[in-house]
CSV table of C-alpha atoms in Angstrom, one decimal:
chain,number,residue,atom,x,y,z
A,145,MET,CA,29.5,-7.2,-73.3
A,146,THR,CA,27.3,-5.8,-70.3
A,147,GLN,CA,25.3,-9.0,-69.0
A,148,PRO,CA,26.6,-11.3,-66.6
A,149,PRO,CA,27.4,-14.8,-68.1
A,150,TYR,CA,24.8,-16.4,-65.6
A,151,PRO,CA,22.0,-13.7,-65.2
A,152,PRO,CA,19.9,-14.5,-61.8
A,153,PRO,CA,16.7,-16.5,-62.5
A,154,SER,CA,13.4,-14.5,-62.9
A,155,GLY,CA,10.0,-14.7,-64.2
A,156,PRO,CA,6.7,-16.5,-63.0
A,157,ALA,CA,8.5,-19.9,-62.9
A,158,TYR,CA,11.0,-18.8,-60.3
A,159,GLU,CA,8.6,-16.9,-58.2
A,160,GLN,CA,6.2,-20.0,-58.2
A,161,ALA,CA,9.4,-22.1,-56.8
A,162,LEU,CA,10.0,-19.8,-53.9
A,163,PRO,CA,8.9,-20.9,-50.5
A,164,ALA,CA,6.1,-18.9,-48.5
A,165,CYS,CA,6.8,-17.1,-45.5
A,166,TRP,CA,6.3,-19.3,-42.3
A,167,TRP,CA,3.9,-16.7,-40.9
A,168,HIS,CA,2.6,-15.3,-43.9
A,169,PRO,CA,1.6,-18.5,-46.2
A,170,GLN,CA,0.3,-16.1,-49.0
A,171,ARG,CA,3.7,-14.2,-49.3
A,172,GLN,CA,6.7,-15.8,-51.1
A,173,THR,CA,10.2,-15.0,-50.0
A,174,GLY,CA,13.9,-15.8,-50.8
A,175,LEU,CA,14.8,-15.0,-47.1
A,176,ARG,CA,15.5,-17.2,-44.2
A,177,CYS,CA,16.3,-16.9,-40.5
A,178,VAL,CA,19.9,-17.6,-40.1
A,179,ARG,CA,18.9,-19.2,-36.6
A,180,CYS,CA,16.1,-21.7,-37.7
A,181,ASP,CA,16.4,-21.6,-41.4
A,182,ARG,CA,12.7,-20.9,-41.9
A,183,PRO,CA,11.8,-18.7,-44.8
A,184,ALA,CA,10.4,-15.2,-43.6
A,185,CYS,CA,9.3,-12.3,-45.3
A,186,PRO,CA,10.8,-8.8,-44.6
A,187,ASP,CA,8.1,-8.0,-42.2
A,188,CYS,CA,9.1,-11.1,-40.0
A,189,LEU,CA,12.7,-10.6,-39.8
A,190,ARG,CA,14.9,-8.7,-37.4
A,191,GLU,CA,18.4,-7.7,-38.1
A,192,ALA,CA,21.1,-9.6,-35.7
A,193,SER,CA,24.8,-9.4,-35.3
A,194,VAL,CA,25.0,-11.8,-38.3
A,195,GLY,CA,22.5,-11.8,-40.8
A,196,SER,CA,18.6,-11.7,-39.8
A,197,GLN,CA,16.7,-13.6,-37.3
A,198,CYS,CA,12.7,-14.3,-37.3
A,199,VAL,CA,10.5,-12.8,-34.4
A,200,ASP,CA,10.0,-16.4,-32.7
A,201,CYS,CA,13.9,-16.8,-32.5
A,202,VAL,CA,14.2,-13.1,-31.3
A,203,GLN,CA,11.9,-13.8,-28.6
A,204,ALA,CA,13.0,-17.0,-27.5
A,205,GLY,CA,16.7,-15.4,-27.3
A,206,GLN,CA,15.5,-12.5,-25.2
A,207,VAL,CA,13.7,-15.1,-22.9
A,208,HIS,CA,16.9,-17.1,-22.7
A,209,ASP,CA,18.9,-14.1,-21.8
A,210,ARG,CA,16.7,-13.3,-19.1
A,211,THR,CA,16.9,-16.4,-17.5
A,212,GLN,CA,20.8,-16.5,-17.8
A,213,ARG,CA,21.0,-13.2,-16.4
A,214,LYS,CA,19.0,-14.2,-13.4
A,215,GLN,CA,20.9,-17.5,-12.9
A,216,TYR,CA,24.1,-15.6,-13.0
A,217,GLN,CA,23.0,-12.8,-10.6
A,218,ALA,CA,21.7,-15.6,-8.1
A,219,ALA,CA,25.0,-17.3,-8.0
A,220,GLY,CA,26.6,-13.8,-6.8
A,221,TYR,CA,28.0,-12.5,-10.3
A,222,GLY,CA,27.0,-9.5,-12.2
A,223,ALA,CA,27.3,-5.7,-11.7
A,224,ARG,CA,29.1,-5.1,-8.4
A,225,THR,CA,29.9,-1.6,-6.8
A,226,VAL,CA,33.5,-0.6,-5.8
A,227,ALA,CA,33.2,-2.4,-2.7
A,228,GLY,CA,32.5,-5.6,-4.1
A,229,ALA,CA,28.8,-5.7,-3.6
A,230,ARG,CA,25.7,-6.4,-5.6
A,231,VAL,CA,23.3,-3.6,-6.1
A,232,ARG,CA,20.0,-4.5,-4.0
A,233,LYS,CA,17.2,-3.0,-2.5
A,234,PRO,CA,17.9,-1.4,1.1
A,235,LEU,CA,16.7,-3.7,3.7
A,236,VAL,CA,19.1,-3.4,6.8
A,237,THR,CA,18.4,0.3,7.2
A,238,PRO,CA,14.6,0.2,7.4
A,239,VAL,CA,15.0,-2.7,10.0
A,240,LEU,CA,17.5,-0.5,12.2
A,241,ILE,CA,15.1,2.4,12.0
A,242,ALA,CA,12.4,-0.2,13.2
A,243,VAL,CA,14.4,-1.6,16.0
A,244,ASN,CA,15.4,2.2,17.3
A,245,VAL,CA,11.6,3.5,17.2
A,246,LEU,CA,10.2,-0.1,19.0
A,247,VAL,CA,12.9,0.9,21.8
A,248,PHE,CA,11.8,4.4,22.0
A,249,VAL,CA,8.1,3.4,22.3
A,250,ALA,CA,9.1,1.0,24.9
A,251,THR,CA,10.7,3.9,27.0
A,252,VAL,CA,7.9,5.9,26.2
A,253,VAL,CA,5.3,3.2,27.7
A,254,GLN,CA,7.5,3.2,30.8
A,255,THR,CA,7.5,6.9,31.6
A,256,GLY,CA,4.4,7.9,29.8
A,257,ASN,CA,6.0,10.9,28.4
A,258,PRO,CA,7.4,11.2,24.6
A,259,MET,CA,9.3,14.3,25.4
A,260,ASN,CA,11.0,13.1,28.8
A,261,ASN,CA,11.6,9.5,28.9
A,262,SER,CA,15.1,9.6,30.9
A,263,GLY,CA,13.4,7.8,33.8
A,264,ALA,CA,12.7,4.8,31.7
A,265,ASP,CA,14.3,1.6,33.3
A,266,LEU,CA,15.8,0.9,29.8
A,267,MET,CA,17.4,4.1,30.0
A,268,THR,CA,18.9,3.2,33.5
A,269,GLN,CA,20.0,-0.3,32.3
A,270,GLY,CA,21.2,0.7,28.7
A,271,SER,CA,22.9,3.9,28.7
A,272,LEU,CA,26.4,4.3,28.2
A,273,TRP,CA,27.9,4.7,32.1
A,274,PRO,CA,31.5,3.9,32.4
A,275,TYR,CA,31.3,3.3,35.9
A,276,GLY,CA,28.9,0.5,35.3
A,277,MET,CA,30.8,-1.3,32.9
A,278,THR,CA,34.1,-1.0,34.8
A,279,PHE,CA,32.7,-1.9,38.2
A,280,PHE,CA,29.4,-3.8,37.5
A,281,GLY,CA,30.8,-5.4,34.3
A,282,GLU,CA,27.8,-4.1,32.0
A,283,TRP,CA,29.3,-4.3,29.0
A,284,TRP,CA,26.4,-4.5,26.9
A,285,ARG,CA,26.1,-0.8,27.4
A,286,LEU,CA,28.6,-0.1,24.6
A,287,VAL,CA,26.0,-1.4,22.2
A,288,THR,CA,22.7,-0.8,23.8
A,289,SER,CA,23.1,2.9,24.3
A,290,GLY,CA,23.2,3.2,20.5
A,291,PHE,CA,19.6,2.3,20.4
A,292,LEU,CA,18.4,4.4,22.9
A,293,HIS,CA,17.4,8.4,22.5
A,294,PHE,CA,16.1,11.2,24.9
A,295,GLY,CA,12.8,12.5,23.6
A,296,LEU,CA,11.0,12.7,20.6
A,297,LEU,CA,13.2,15.1,18.7
A,298,HIS,CA,16.4,13.5,19.3
A,299,ILE,CA,15.1,9.9,17.8
A,300,ALA,CA,13.2,11.8,14.9
A,301,MET,CA,16.6,13.7,13.9
A,302,ASN,CA,18.8,10.5,14.2
A,303,MET,CA,16.3,8.3,12.2
A,304,LEU,CA,16.0,10.9,9.4
A,305,ALA,CA,19.6,11.0,9.1
A,306,LEU,CA,19.8,7.2,9.3
A,307,TRP,CA,17.3,6.8,6.3
A,308,VAL,CA,19.1,9.6,4.1
A,309,LEU,CA,22.6,8.3,4.6
A,310,GLY,CA,22.0,4.4,5.3
A,311,ARG,CA,19.9,3.8,2.2
A,312,ASP,CA,22.9,4.9,-0.2
A,313,MET,CA,25.6,3.3,1.8
A,314,GLU,CA,23.8,-0.2,2.0
A,315,MET,CA,23.5,-0.1,-1.6
A,316,LEU,CA,27.1,0.9,-1.9
A,317,LEU,CA,28.5,-1.6,0.4
A,318,GLY,CA,26.1,-4.4,0.4
A,319,ARG,CA,24.0,-5.6,3.5
A,320,GLY,CA,26.8,-7.5,5.1
A,321,ARG,CA,29.3,-4.8,4.9
A,322,PHE,CA,26.9,-2.4,5.9
A,323,ILE,CA,26.0,-4.2,9.3
A,324,ALA,CA,29.6,-4.3,9.7
A,325,VAL,CA,30.3,-0.4,9.4
A,326,TYR,CA,27.2,0.5,11.2
A,327,PHE,CA,28.2,-1.5,14.5
A,328,LEU,CA,31.8,-0.5,14.2
A,329,SER,CA,30.6,3.1,14.0
A,330,LEU,CA,28.4,2.8,16.9
A,331,LEU,CA,31.4,1.1,19.1
A,332,GLY,CA,33.6,3.8,17.8
A,333,GLY,CA,31.5,6.3,19.1
A,334,SER,CA,30.8,4.5,22.5
A,335,VAL,CA,34.4,3.9,22.8
A,336,ALA,CA,35.5,7.5,22.5
A,337,GLU,CA,32.9,8.5,25.0
A,338,PHE,CA,34.1,5.7,27.4
A,339,VAL,CA,37.9,6.7,27.1
A,340,PHE,CA,38.0,10.3,27.0
A,341,GLY,CA,34.5,11.3,28.0
A,342,ASP,CA,33.1,12.1,31.7
A,343,VAL,CA,33.0,8.5,33.5
A,344,GLY,CA,30.1,9.6,35.6
A,345,GLN,CA,27.9,11.1,32.8
A,346,PRO,CA,25.3,8.4,31.0
A,347,THR,CA,25.0,8.9,27.3
A,348,VAL,CA,22.8,7.6,24.6
A,349,GLY,CA,21.8,8.0,21.0
A,350,ALA,CA,22.5,6.4,17.4
A,351,SER,CA,24.6,9.5,16.7
A,352,GLY,CA,28.1,7.7,16.8
A,353,ALA,CA,27.0,5.3,14.0
A,354,ILE,CA,25.2,8.0,12.0
A,355,PHE,CA,28.2,9.8,12.1
A,356,GLY,CA,30.2,6.8,11.2
A,357,LEU,CA,27.9,6.6,7.9
A,358,MET,CA,28.5,10.5,7.2
A,359,GLY,CA,32.4,9.8,7.5
A,360,GLY,CA,32.0,6.7,4.9
A,361,VAL,CA,29.7,9.0,2.5
A,362,LEU,CA,32.7,11.3,2.4
A,363,ILE,CA,35.3,8.6,1.6
A,364,ALA,CA,32.7,6.8,-1.1
A,365,VAL,CA,32.3,10.4,-2.7
A,366,PHE,CA,36.2,10.7,-2.9
A,367,ARG,CA,36.6,7.0,-4.5
A,368,LEU,CA,34.1,7.6,-7.1
A,369,LYS,CA,35.3,11.0,-8.0
A,370,LEU,CA,32.2,12.9,-7.2
A,371,ASN,CA,31.5,16.4,-6.5
A,372,PRO,CA,32.1,16.7,-2.7
A,373,THR,CA,30.3,20.0,-1.8
A,374,THR,CA,27.1,18.5,-0.8
A,375,ALA,CA,28.7,15.9,1.6
A,376,LEU,CA,31.1,18.7,3.4
A,377,VAL,CA,28.4,21.0,3.7
A,378,THR,CA,26.3,18.3,5.3
A,379,ILE,CA,29.3,17.5,7.8
A,380,GLY,CA,29.7,21.1,8.6
A,381,LEU,CA,26.4,21.7,9.5
A,382,ASN,CA,26.1,18.7,11.8
A,383,LEU,CA,29.3,20.0,13.4
A,384,VAL,CA,27.9,23.2,13.9
A,385,LEU,CA,24.7,21.7,15.6
A,386,THR,CA,26.9,19.3,17.8
A,387,PHE,CA,28.8,22.2,19.3
A,388,SER,CA,25.9,24.6,19.6
A,389,ILE,CA,23.1,22.5,20.7
A,390,PRO,CA,23.9,21.6,24.6
A,391,ASN,CA,23.9,18.2,26.1
A,392,ILE,CA,25.3,16.7,22.7
A,393,SER,CA,28.4,14.4,22.8
A,394,PHE,CA,31.0,15.8,20.5
A,395,LEU,CA,33.4,12.5,21.4
A,396,GLY,CA,30.8,10.1,20.5
A,397,HIS,CA,30.2,12.1,17.2
A,398,LEU,CA,33.9,12.4,16.5
A,399,GLY,CA,34.6,8.5,17.5
A,400,GLY,CA,31.7,7.6,15.1
A,401,PHE,CA,32.8,9.7,12.3
A,402,VAL,CA,36.8,8.5,12.4
A,403,ILE,CA,35.7,4.9,12.9
A,404,GLY,CA,33.1,4.8,9.9
A,405,ALA,CA,35.5,6.7,7.7
A,406,ALA,CA,38.1,4.1,8.0
A,407,ALA,CA,36.1,1.2,7.8
A,408,VAL,CA,34.5,2.7,4.6
A,409,ALA,CA,37.7,3.4,3.1
A,410,ALA,CA,38.8,-0.3,3.8
A,411,MET,CA,35.9,-1.3,1.9
A,412,VAL,CA,36.4,0.9,-1.3
A,413,TYR,CA,40.1,1.1,-1.5
A,414,ALA,CA,40.6,-2.6,-1.1
A,415,PRO,CA,42.4,-4.5,-4.1
A,416,GLN,CA,39.9,-5.9,-6.3
A,417,VAL,CA,42.1,-9.5,-6.0
A,418,ASN,CA,40.8,-11.0,-2.9
A,419,GLN,CA,39.0,-8.0,-2.0
A,420,LEU,CA,36.7,-9.6,0.4
A,421,ARG,CA,39.9,-11.0,2.4
A,422,TYR,CA,41.4,-7.5,2.6
A,423,GLN,CA,38.0,-6.1,3.7
A,424,VAL,CA,37.8,-8.6,6.5
A,425,ILE,CA,41.3,-8.2,7.7
A,426,ALA,CA,40.8,-4.3,8.2
A,427,LEU,CA,37.4,-4.6,9.6
A,428,VAL,CA,39.3,-6.9,12.4
A,429,LEU,CA,42.0,-4.8,12.8
A,430,ILE,CA,39.7,-1.8,13.8
A,431,ALA,CA,37.6,-3.9,15.7
A,432,VAL,CA,41.0,-5.1,17.9
A,433,ALA,CA,42.3,-1.5,18.0
A,434,LEU,CA,38.6,-0.5,20.1
A,435,ALA,CA,38.9,-3.4,22.0
A,436,ALA,CA,42.6,-2.5,23.0
A,437,MET,CA,41.4,0.9,23.9
A,438,ILE,CA,38.5,-0.2,26.1
A,439,LEU,CA,40.8,-2.6,28.1
A,440,VAL,CA,43.4,0.5,28.6
A,441,ARG,CA,40.7,2.4,30.1
A,442,ASP,CA,39.1,-0.3,32.0
A,443,ALA,CA,42.3,-0.8,34.0
A,444,GLN,CA,42.7,2.8,34.6
A,445,LEU,CA,39.1,3.3,35.9
A,446,GLY,CA,39.7,-0.3,37.8
A,447,GLY,CA,42.6,1.6,39.6
A,448,GLN,CA,39.9,4.0,41.2
A,449,VAL,CA,37.9,3.8,44.4
A,450,CYS,CA,34.5,5.0,44.3
A,451,GLY,CA,32.0,6.0,46.8
A,452,VAL,CA,28.3,7.3,46.9
A,453,VAL,CA,27.7,10.8,48.2
A,454,ARG,CA,24.8,10.3,50.6
A,455,SER,CA,23.3,13.7,50.3
A,456,SER,CA,23.2,13.8,46.8
A,457,GLY,CA,23.9,10.3,45.5
A,458,GLU,CA,26.8,11.4,43.4
A,459,ILE,CA,29.4,8.9,42.7
A,460,VAL,CA,32.9,10.2,43.4
A,461,CYS,CA,35.9,8.2,42.4
A,462,GLU,CA,39.6,8.9,43.1
A,463,ASP,CA,42.9,7.1,42.3
A,464,SER,CA,43.5,4.4,44.9
A,465,ALA,CA,47.0,5.4,45.3
A,466,ALA,CA,45.9,8.9,46.0
A,467,GLY,CA,43.5,7.6,48.7
A,468,ALA,CA,46.2,5.9,50.4
């Protein structure tokens, strides 16, 4: 016996009983959408995980998925980096560049010379001058010095480096973490110059913050298991420039690099559980360490007696105990 006991129905009568496709009424079909159960011809069906869906249900599902994805991301979920940040277009980096450029333009307006703006009032009031901070309480110099630049070449080089490094770091860290790392690196460079540098020599520049980003990039490369050759070569070239070009603050570069690397390491190596809490604690500890270094150095400088040499205007200081 080769025929099934109940063969499938066929013939003109059966074909006339089939429903018409919802989108092509002239076509009869025995297929249906598994989602809306409407009859559909093969041209109007799309394969799904289970069965087939009609074109209308497929489009409706895509719209629903897009809406849910937007709501999901707006609520703070979705794809995140190793630092726990959502990937967003860089915003802080161009703002920082704009602020630096505006400050530089202001100094040029005050002096009328874009190649030599050292005589601007903003330079005098905002440069990193340790004695001004200790004896006159001008502690804003720790931050304002990071937004001042000597000459057009100085700001051009720093802003180019900030544009190249800042965008990637901001996308990795997120805007809030990036701001924290940038300003901690800036302070790291200022504190290193304040503690170990020439107390009578004013310094300016965003190099401390930029070297902090450079150190952070190196840490991120190792964390993401990328090829570190490019990062190492870039750092090496900048170190060569630091030592070969006169009047560049090595201490400011080194301080920013160390603090930036430490801050980014705290961001990308923090445990996934309670990640933000660990990151905040680490950043606070770094800030406290910098504050402690400032207080110790301020106490040392406060124990000195300073005077101005009338012939040259130079400030000369010595320990009060030695002067007695």
